[in-house]
Tab-separated table of C-alpha atoms in Angstrom:
chain	number	residue	atom	x	y	z
A	351	MET	CA	-72.408	79.111	-29.298
A	352	THR	CA	-71.240	80.788	-26.092
A	353	ALA	CA	-68.433	83.249	-25.958
A	354	ARG	CA	-66.442	80.544	-24.156
A	355	ALA	CA	-67.193	77.844	-26.754
A	356	ALA	CA	-65.821	80.481	-29.642
A	357	ASP	CA	-63.060	81.072	-27.938
A	358	ARG	CA	-62.593	77.119	-27.791
A	359	ALA	CA	-62.580	77.094	-31.159
A	360	ARG	CA	-60.764	79.771	-32.952
A	361	TYR	CA	-57.755	78.413	-30.163
A	362	ASP	CA	-58.053	74.573	-31.469
A	363	ARG	CA	-58.341	76.786	-34.965
A	364	ALA	CA	-55.086	78.146	-34.324
A	365	THR	CA	-53.010	75.576	-33.024
A	366	ALA	CA	-54.334	72.815	-34.823
A	367	HIS	CA	-50.993	72.315	-36.033
A	368	LEU	CA	-49.589	71.982	-33.259
A	369	ASP	CA	-49.280	69.362	-30.078
A	370	ALA	CA	-49.792	69.936	-26.517
A	371	PRO	CA	-48.425	70.381	-23.837
A	372	LEU	CA	-48.448	74.003	-25.125
A	373	ALA	CA	-49.744	78.027	-23.671
A	374	ILE	CA	-51.380	80.500	-25.703
A	375	VAL	CA	-51.739	84.418	-25.258
A	376	ASP	CA	-54.622	85.726	-26.612
A	377	LEU	CA	-53.356	88.882	-27.496
A	378	ASP	CA	-57.056	90.532	-28.174
A	379	ALA	CA	-57.508	89.966	-24.495
A	380	PHE	CA	-53.966	90.821	-23.279
A	381	ASP	CA	-54.287	94.184	-24.768
A	382	ALA	CA	-58.291	94.722	-23.548
A	383	ASN	CA	-56.933	94.348	-19.938
A	384	ALA	CA	-53.998	96.691	-20.357
A	385	ALA	CA	-56.092	99.480	-21.604
A	386	ASP	CA	-58.808	98.050	-18.709
A	387	LEU	CA	-55.643	98.352	-16.669
A	388	VAL	CA	-54.731	101.704	-18.097
A	389	ARG	CA	-58.552	103.130	-17.839
A	390	ARG	CA	-58.871	102.220	-13.718
A	391	ALA	CA	-55.772	104.055	-13.186
A	392	ALA	CA	-57.069	107.097	-14.509
A	393	GLY	CA	-53.789	108.700	-15.715
A	394	LYS	CA	-50.810	107.516	-13.025
A	395	PRO	CA	-48.668	105.047	-14.501
A	396	VAL	CA	-48.351	101.244	-14.591
A	397	ARG	CA	-45.345	99.576	-13.488
A	398	VAL	CA	-45.457	96.498	-14.722
A	399	ALA	CA	-45.007	93.129	-12.444
A	400	SER	CA	-42.413	90.904	-14.264
A	401	LYS	CA	-43.020	88.054	-12.115
A	402	SER	CA	-46.750	88.069	-13.708
A	403	VAL	CA	-45.620	88.417	-16.895
A	404	ARG	CA	-42.522	86.534	-16.885
A	405	CYS	CA	-41.990	86.992	-21.198
A	406	ARG	CA	-39.836	89.681	-22.495
A	407	SER	CA	-42.042	89.996	-26.331
A	408	LEU	CA	-44.504	90.854	-23.850
A	409	LEU	CA	-43.068	93.137	-21.532
A	410	GLU	CA	-41.668	95.073	-24.316
A	411	ARG	CA	-45.005	95.047	-25.633
A	412	VAL	CA	-47.208	96.564	-22.944
A	413	LEU	CA	-44.665	98.770	-21.996
A	414	ALA	CA	-44.950	100.124	-25.756
A	415	LYS	CA	-48.566	101.283	-24.720
A	416	ASP	CA	-49.435	104.780	-23.272
A	417	GLY	CA	-50.213	104.683	-19.629
A	418	PHE	CA	-47.231	101.945	-18.796
A	419	GLN	CA	-44.001	102.942	-17.420
A	420	GLY	CA	-41.216	100.978	-16.308
A	421	ILE	CA	-40.729	97.195	-14.084
A	422	MET	CA	-41.624	96.398	-11.191
A	423	SER	CA	-38.414	92.671	-11.168
A	424	PHE	CA	-38.643	89.814	-8.778
A	425	THR	CA	-34.944	88.958	-8.311
A	426	LEU	CA	-31.547	91.097	-8.466
A	427	ALA	CA	-30.537	89.150	-11.163
A	428	GLU	CA	-33.121	88.959	-13.688
A	429	SER	CA	-33.569	92.735	-12.595
A	430	LEU	CA	-29.785	93.229	-13.990
A	431	TRP	CA	-30.899	90.658	-16.935
A	432	LEU	CA	-33.652	93.160	-17.840
A	433	ALA	CA	-31.627	96.216	-17.434
A	434	ARG	CA	-29.177	94.871	-20.159
A	435	SER	CA	-31.807	93.773	-22.586
A	436	GLY	CA	-32.158	97.585	-22.507
A	437	PHE	CA	-35.343	98.213	-19.796
A	438	ASP	CA	-33.937	101.447	-18.538
A	439	ASP	CA	-36.410	102.126	-14.693
A	440	VAL	CA	-36.524	98.412	-12.909
A	441	LEU	CA	-37.683	98.329	-9.454
A	442	LEU	CA	-36.671	95.371	-7.429
A	443	ALA	CA	-39.963	94.524	-5.530
A	444	TYR	CA	-37.999	92.582	-2.932
A	445	PRO	CA	-34.730	93.114	-0.709
A	446	SER	CA	-31.882	90.780	-1.901
A	447	ALA	CA	-28.987	88.953	-0.623
A	448	ASP	CA	-27.096	88.175	-3.955
A	449	ARG	CA	-23.810	89.412	-3.032
A	450	ALA	CA	-21.925	88.891	-6.261
A	451	ALA	CA	-25.316	91.056	-8.070
A	452	PHE	CA	-24.800	93.733	-6.082
A	453	ALA	CA	-21.174	93.545	-6.999
A	454	GLU	CA	-22.296	94.131	-10.795
A	455	LEU	CA	-25.214	96.495	-9.974
A	456	ALA	CA	-22.280	98.805	-7.996
A	457	ALA	CA	-19.164	98.881	-10.988
A	458	ASP	CA	-21.703	99.177	-13.664
A	459	PRO	CA	-22.607	102.804	-14.238
A	460	LYS	CA	-25.927	101.584	-17.027
A	461	LEU	CA	-27.133	99.424	-14.106
A	462	ALA	CA	-27.186	101.413	-11.570
A	463	GLY	CA	-28.746	104.346	-13.347
A	464	ALA	CA	-31.458	101.326	-14.327
A	465	VAL	CA	-31.862	99.670	-11.023
A	466	THR	CA	-33.528	100.453	-8.313
A	467	VAL	CA	-33.590	97.953	-5.257
A	468	MET	CA	-36.036	97.437	-1.991
A	469	VAL	CA	-34.432	97.906	1.706
A	470	ASP	CA	-36.539	97.636	5.175
A	471	ASP	CA	-33.779	97.340	6.902
A	472	PRO	CA	-29.846	98.912	7.780
A	473	ALA	CA	-28.989	95.038	7.577
A	474	HIS	CA	-29.533	95.456	3.949
A	475	LEU	CA	-27.369	98.577	3.286
A	476	ASP	CA	-24.694	96.802	4.844
A	477	LEU	CA	-24.981	93.620	2.638
A	478	ILE	CA	-24.764	95.803	-0.246
A	479	ASP	CA	-21.584	97.930	1.279
A	480	ALA	CA	-19.845	94.213	1.902
A	481	ALA	CA	-20.510	93.283	-1.452
A	482	ARG	CA	-20.017	96.287	-3.490
A	483	ASP	CA	-16.182	94.764	-4.533
A	484	GLY	CA	-15.174	97.976	-4.926
A	485	GLY	CA	-17.451	99.176	-7.086
A	486	ARG	CA	-18.193	103.126	-6.425
A	487	GLU	CA	-21.830	102.942	-8.110
A	488	LEU	CA	-24.617	105.376	-6.394
A	489	ILE	CA	-27.336	102.969	-5.825
A	490	ARG	CA	-30.732	103.263	-5.915
A	491	VAL	CA	-32.771	102.730	-3.144
A	492	CYS	CA	-36.728	102.129	-2.508
A	493	LEU	CA	-38.101	101.704	0.937
A	494	GLU	CA	-41.078	99.384	1.246
A	495	LEU	CA	-44.075	99.975	3.903
A	496	ASP	CA	-45.881	97.726	5.283
A	497	THR	CA	-49.972	97.791	4.659
A	498	SER	CA	-50.965	95.430	6.745
A	499	LEU	CA	-54.491	96.205	8.539
A	500	LYS	CA	-53.154	95.879	12.490
A	501	LEU	CA	-56.731	95.850	14.861
A	502	LEU	CA	-57.353	95.503	18.924
A	503	GLY	CA	-53.939	96.796	19.366
A	504	GLY	CA	-51.577	94.640	17.007
A	505	ARG	CA	-52.926	91.547	18.317
A	506	VAL	CA	-54.760	90.924	15.212
A	507	ARG	CA	-53.562	91.624	11.455
A	508	VAL	CA	-55.015	91.530	8.291
A	509	GLY	CA	-51.872	91.080	5.362
A	510	ALA	CA	-49.001	89.778	4.412
A	511	ARG	CA	-45.945	89.822	6.111
A	512	ARG	CA	-43.652	91.876	4.328
A	513	SER	CA	-41.453	94.919	5.600
A	514	PRO	CA	-41.163	95.011	9.545
A	515	LEU	CA	-41.523	99.206	8.290
A	516	HIS	CA	-44.981	100.208	9.521
A	517	SER	CA	-45.600	103.990	10.723
A	518	PRO	CA	-44.708	107.381	9.179
A	519	ALA	CA	-41.927	107.303	11.972
A	520	GLN	CA	-40.186	103.770	11.227
A	521	LEU	CA	-39.946	104.872	7.516
A	522	ALA	CA	-37.896	108.012	8.099
A	523	GLU	CA	-36.022	107.038	10.462
A	524	LEU	CA	-34.157	104.634	7.474
A	525	ALA	CA	-34.565	107.480	5.077
A	526	ARG	CA	-32.350	109.196	7.829
A	527	SER	CA	-29.877	106.168	7.246
A	528	VAL	CA	-30.148	105.954	3.564
A	529	ALA	CA	-29.670	109.664	3.185
A	530	ARG	CA	-26.693	110.201	5.433
A	531	ARG	CA	-24.753	107.091	4.036
A	532	PRO	CA	-21.928	107.794	1.357
A	533	GLY	CA	-23.062	105.779	-2.302
A	534	PHE	CA	-26.897	105.401	-1.313
A	535	ARG	CA	-29.558	107.290	-2.997
A	536	LEU	CA	-33.221	107.192	-1.870
A	537	VAL	CA	-35.705	107.884	-5.043
A	538	GLY	CA	-38.827	105.622	-3.960
A	539	ILE	CA	-41.424	104.328	-1.452
A	540	MET	CA	-43.378	101.574	-2.556
A	541	ALA	CA	-46.135	99.786	-0.564
A	542	TYR	CA	-48.304	96.297	-2.043
A	543	GLU	CA	-51.687	96.481	-0.404
A	544	GLY	CA	-51.943	92.563	-1.217
A	545	HIS	CA	-54.673	91.908	0.814
A	546	ILE	CA	-57.032	94.665	-0.894
A	547	ALA	CA	-55.444	94.321	-4.185
A	548	GLY	CA	-54.936	89.517	-4.127
A	549	VAL	CA	-57.769	88.620	-2.226
A	550	GLY	CA	-61.309	88.403	-4.087
A	551	ASP	CA	-64.444	89.753	-2.636
A	552	ALA	CA	-67.137	87.949	-4.399
A	553	VAL	CA	-66.174	84.546	-3.511
A	554	ALA	CA	-68.566	81.456	-5.183
A	555	GLY	CA	-71.249	80.288	-2.924
A	556	ARG	CA	-70.008	82.761	0.284
A	557	PRO	CA	-71.888	85.475	0.590
A	558	LEU	CA	-71.317	85.535	4.114
A	559	ARG	CA	-66.995	85.328	3.605
A	560	SER	CA	-67.478	88.114	0.193
A	561	ARG	CA	-69.666	90.761	2.624
A	562	ALA	CA	-66.377	90.544	5.089
A	563	ILE	CA	-63.714	90.895	2.820
A	564	ARG	CA	-65.591	93.348	1.505
A	565	LEU	CA	-65.956	94.781	5.121
A	566	MET	CA	-61.918	94.452	6.197
A	567	GLN	CA	-61.037	95.622	2.272
A	568	ALA	CA	-62.810	99.263	2.796
A	569	ALA	CA	-61.356	99.932	6.547
A	570	ALA	CA	-58.065	98.934	4.885
A	571	ARG	CA	-58.181	101.335	2.728
A	572	ARG	CA	-58.979	104.217	4.530
A	573	GLU	CA	-56.577	103.083	7.257
A	574	LEU	CA	-53.784	102.492	4.312
A	575	ALA	CA	-54.474	105.638	2.610
A	576	GLU	CA	-54.225	108.226	5.975
A	577	ARG	CA	-51.093	106.232	6.963
A	578	ARG	CA	-49.899	106.317	3.363
A	579	ALA	CA	-50.094	109.840	2.778
A	580	ALA	CA	-48.736	110.334	6.342
A	581	VAL	CA	-45.839	108.177	5.417
A	582	VAL	CA	-44.658	110.245	2.432
A	583	ARG	CA	-44.922	113.822	4.560
A	584	ALA	CA	-42.615	112.149	6.550
A	585	VAL	CA	-39.591	110.314	4.106
A	586	ARG	CA	-39.816	113.967	2.294
A	587	ALA	CA	-38.963	115.902	5.372
A	588	VAL	CA	-36.171	114.293	4.719
A	589	VAL	CA	-35.809	113.908	0.892
A	590	PRO	CA	-37.386	116.132	-0.797
A	591	ASP	CA	-36.595	114.832	-4.346
A	592	LEU	CA	-38.446	111.577	-3.723
A	593	GLU	CA	-39.298	110.207	-7.291
A	594	PHE	CA	-41.985	108.248	-6.830
A	595	VAL	CA	-44.549	106.425	-5.077
A	596	ASN	CA	-45.816	103.256	-6.284
A	597	GLY	CA	-48.613	101.405	-4.277
A	598	GLY	CA	-51.339	98.868	-5.724
A	599	GLY	CA	-51.999	95.333	-7.328
A	600	THR	CA	-54.566	94.725	-10.733
A	601	GLY	CA	-57.417	93.798	-7.518
A	602	SER	CA	-57.002	98.092	-6.407
A	603	VAL	CA	-56.341	99.719	-9.057
A	604	GLN	CA	-58.428	102.919	-9.294
A	605	HIS	CA	-58.800	103.028	-5.479
A	606	THR	CA	-54.623	103.558	-4.853
A	607	ALA	CA	-54.813	105.825	-8.095
A	608	ALA	CA	-57.667	108.198	-5.970
A	609	GLU	CA	-54.887	108.444	-3.209
A	610	ASP	CA	-52.811	112.066	-4.008
A	611	ALA	CA	-49.636	110.650	-2.332
A	612	VAL	CA	-49.829	107.488	-4.427
A	613	THR	CA	-47.328	108.505	-8.179
A	614	GLU	CA	-47.520	105.404	-9.774
A	615	ILE	CA	-49.248	102.453	-9.764
A	616	ALA	CA	-48.063	98.411	-9.765
A	617	ALA	CA	-49.952	95.631	-11.477
A	618	GLY	CA	-49.024	92.287	-13.770
A	619	SER	CA	-51.424	89.644	-13.495
A	620	GLY	CA	-54.042	91.601	-14.788
A	621	LEU	CA	-52.387	91.606	-17.877
A	622	TYR	CA	-52.983	87.752	-18.034
A	623	VAL	CA	-56.205	87.289	-15.590
A	624	PRO	CA	-55.252	83.722	-14.140
A	625	ARG	CA	-58.592	82.371	-11.926
A	626	LEU	CA	-58.076	84.067	-8.614
A	627	PHE	CA	-58.944	87.185	-10.642
A	628	ASP	CA	-62.552	85.993	-11.372
A	629	ASN	CA	-63.519	86.722	-7.660
A	630	TYR	CA	-63.422	90.211	-7.993
A	631	THR	CA	-66.438	92.969	-7.747
A	632	SER	CA	-63.625	95.693	-8.572
A	633	PHE	CA	-63.107	95.208	-12.590
A	634	THR	CA	-63.939	92.061	-14.532
A	635	GLY	CA	-61.161	90.886	-17.612
A	636	ARG	CA	-60.524	88.583	-19.655
A	637	PRO	CA	-58.208	85.457	-19.463
A	638	ALA	CA	-55.846	86.270	-22.228
A	639	ALA	CA	-53.545	83.260	-20.994
A	640	LEU	CA	-54.214	79.367	-20.955
A	641	PHE	CA	-51.977	76.228	-21.468
A	642	ALA	CA	-53.718	72.785	-23.726
A	643	GLN	CA	-53.623	69.361	-22.348
A	644	PRO	CA	-53.955	66.237	-24.823
A	645	VAL	CA	-56.215	64.018	-24.049
A	646	VAL	CA	-54.649	60.899	-23.722
A	647	ARG	CA	-57.007	58.094	-22.725
A	648	ARG	CA	-60.542	57.575	-22.447
A	649	PRO	CA	-61.103	55.303	-19.779
A	650	GLY	CA	-64.756	55.566	-19.370
A	651	VAL	CA	-67.972	56.921	-19.532
A	652	GLY	CA	-68.014	60.596	-18.740
A	653	VAL	CA	-63.778	60.706	-18.598
A	654	VAL	CA	-60.912	61.176	-20.303
A	655	THR	CA	-57.173	61.059	-19.039
A	656	VAL	CA	-54.878	64.032	-20.111
A	657	LEU	CA	-51.275	63.983	-20.004
A	658	GLY	CA	-49.563	66.372	-16.555
A	659	GLY	CA	-51.519	69.306	-15.559
A	660	GLY	CA	-50.367	68.989	-11.815
A	661	TYR	CA	-48.799	72.741	-11.445
A	662	PRO	CA	-50.108	74.085	-8.255
A	663	ALA	CA	-49.727	78.206	-7.667
A	664	SER	CA	-47.868	79.390	-4.796
A	665	GLY	CA	-49.431	80.526	-1.792
A	666	ALA	CA	-51.486	78.791	1.363
A	667	ALA	CA	-52.160	75.306	0.111
A	668	GLY	CA	-55.794	74.966	-1.082
A	669	PRO	CA	-57.979	74.023	-4.890
A	670	ASP	CA	-58.082	77.546	-4.936
A	671	ARG	CA	-54.145	77.041	-5.683
A	672	LEU	CA	-54.644	74.694	-8.612
A	673	PRO	CA	-55.535	75.459	-12.554
A	674	VAL	CA	-59.036	74.716	-13.460
A	675	PRO	CA	-60.037	73.002	-16.615
A	676	TYR	CA	-61.690	75.634	-19.234
A	677	LEU	CA	-62.301	74.593	-22.269
A	678	PRO	CA	-64.476	72.740	-22.979
A	679	GLU	CA	-67.232	74.244	-20.845
A	680	GLY	CA	-67.965	71.790	-17.713
A	681	LEU	CA	-65.085	69.535	-16.926
A	682	ALA	CA	-63.837	68.755	-13.686
A	683	TYR	CA	-60.648	66.967	-11.411
A	684	ASP	CA	-61.814	63.197	-9.857
A	685	PRO	CA	-61.609	64.596	-6.282
A	686	GLN	CA	-59.817	60.818	-5.865
A	687	GLU	CA	-56.706	62.367	-7.815
A	688	GLY	CA	-57.145	66.445	-8.922
A	689	PRO	CA	-53.876	67.456	-10.990
A	690	GLY	CA	-51.194	64.939	-11.275
A	691	GLU	CA	-47.481	65.121	-12.267
A	692	VAL	CA	-48.035	62.760	-15.163
A	693	GLN	CA	-51.536	62.101	-15.502
A	694	THR	CA	-54.921	64.193	-15.041
A	695	PRO	CA	-58.639	62.568	-15.142
A	696	LEU	CA	-61.197	64.654	-16.215
A	697	LEU	CA	-65.191	63.591	-15.762
A	698	GLY	CA	-68.027	65.407	-16.676
A	699	SER	CA	-70.613	64.732	-19.992
A	700	PRO	CA	-67.987	66.982	-22.479
A	701	ALA	CA	-65.751	64.044	-21.724
A	702	ASP	CA	-67.366	61.978	-24.274
A	703	ASP	CA	-66.820	64.422	-27.065
A	704	LEU	CA	-62.915	63.812	-26.940
A	705	LEU	CA	-61.181	62.204	-28.553
A	706	ILE	CA	-57.160	60.999	-28.880
A	707	GLY	CA	-54.914	63.972	-29.134
A	708	ASP	CA	-57.972	66.670	-28.491
A	709	LYS	CA	-56.337	69.420	-26.150
A	710	VAL	CA	-58.578	70.283	-23.226
A	711	TRP	CA	-57.518	74.232	-21.675
A	712	PHE	CA	-57.071	75.132	-18.686
A	713	ARG	CA	-56.272	78.592	-16.513
A	714	HIS	CA	-53.442	78.571	-14.060
A	715	ALA	CA	-54.215	80.097	-10.625
A	716	LYS	CA	-51.437	82.367	-10.770
A	717	ALA	CA	-50.148	84.778	-14.039
A	718	GLY	CA	-46.374	84.678	-14.553
A	719	GLU	CA	-45.928	80.743	-12.373
A	720	LEU	CA	-47.440	79.317	-14.953
A	721	CYS	CA	-44.155	80.556	-17.365
A	722	GLU	CA	-42.075	77.822	-15.696
A	723	ARG	CA	-43.914	75.124	-16.619
A	724	PHE	CA	-43.379	76.626	-20.300
A	725	ASP	CA	-40.367	77.856	-22.350
A	726	ALA	CA	-42.465	79.338	-25.418
A	727	LEU	CA	-45.763	81.176	-25.880
A	728	HIS	CA	-47.811	81.075	-29.026
A	729	LEU	CA	-49.461	84.962	-29.953
A	730	ILE	CA	-52.809	84.180	-31.368
A	731	GLU	CA	-54.894	86.911	-32.525
A	732	GLY	CA	-58.276	85.977	-34.082
A	733	ASP	CA	-57.919	82.288	-34.826
A	734	THR	CA	-53.913	82.659	-36.071
A	735	VAL	CA	-50.489	81.811	-34.239
A	736	THR	CA	-48.864	85.230	-35.120
A	737	ALA	CA	-45.846	84.732	-33.154
A	738	THR	CA	-44.042	82.216	-30.864
A	739	VAL	CA	-42.398	83.450	-27.999
A	740	PRO	CA	-39.360	82.569	-25.594
A	741	THR	CA	-40.460	82.818	-21.942
A	742	TYR	CA	-38.048	83.202	-19.186
A	743	ARG	CA	-37.121	79.452	-19.539
A	744	GLY	CA	-37.476	79.373	-22.680
A	745	GLU	CA	-34.263	82.167	-22.405
A	746	GLY	CA	-32.707	79.803	-20.306
A	747	ARG	CA	-33.711	81.829	-16.794
A	748	THR	CA	-34.787	80.633	-13.893
A	749	PHE	CA	-34.370	83.045	-11.515
A	750	LEU	CA	-36.619	81.775	-9.076
């Protein structure tokens, strides 16, 4: 029996009393992935990206482990909710225009002490001040560095379009604006190198493309390490008591941790290991989060139909954004239909061994987005469900 077949047997036994659709997290795999992130971080604390987990119970579990410290959140409303729930170190990774939430933040000393907000433009400071509604608490601020690699005088750009702050001088100037402005305190710098951490460098069947990606990422790592160090020096000249410099992502943990200028690493998807992380040479994780759909039809030889399953991931549309049939091995989508809103036909010889009501296990393309489809995660240890915990959705929290 292959390892994947053994996992399928475990998951089927553990959930035999539960009807699909359902979602699980294999805690043995989750914990092993957490340990691997800590190993690769080489002594620097790992800040957990909540958007890649979206379950308070699992955030608590991972933050209780040595090597993890703090949360990287994705909306201001989520940040305030987490802070009220007892998480005392929450870095909001994206700028916000949520005026009502800024008013809450500025009026509550507990929230203001726990939450750090992201800015990359003086207009963000203006918006926060206009939203204070009388609140006088000091707002903790982090600046975001644009990590993109610019070539040929800027005519070629590799990397996400995020912050407009690219050079040390630009960050230092905004740091001075924050330092001069009453009601704000600059505490950190963040730089997410998505073109390094979030792009697989071993694309199946594409050796030339894979080599090109590896060459690009090596060049990008060198350029960013030099520029990030210069940025940190420039900002520390303005704010000597900067608390943290955050960098990384699941796919680049060990490379970012090697930079002296970086004080902490961000990662989250590496806990669940969705299918987009199958194409990496820098690490190998264990799939921990899966969902099951029930077989509801047997249209013919080599075909079964499962209920639902059309859960595409965010990003540029393409086959790599679709969930993948994982267990039993050997099933594939009908190319004329793909995963459907209500039903999904699956092709392959394993279909002939599946009965009505059997489960087919899938992996989502990304990590936390799976939790927007399910209100609970069944936590499996060995071949037993040891707990069932709510996702953000299960707690009535849909932040985006």
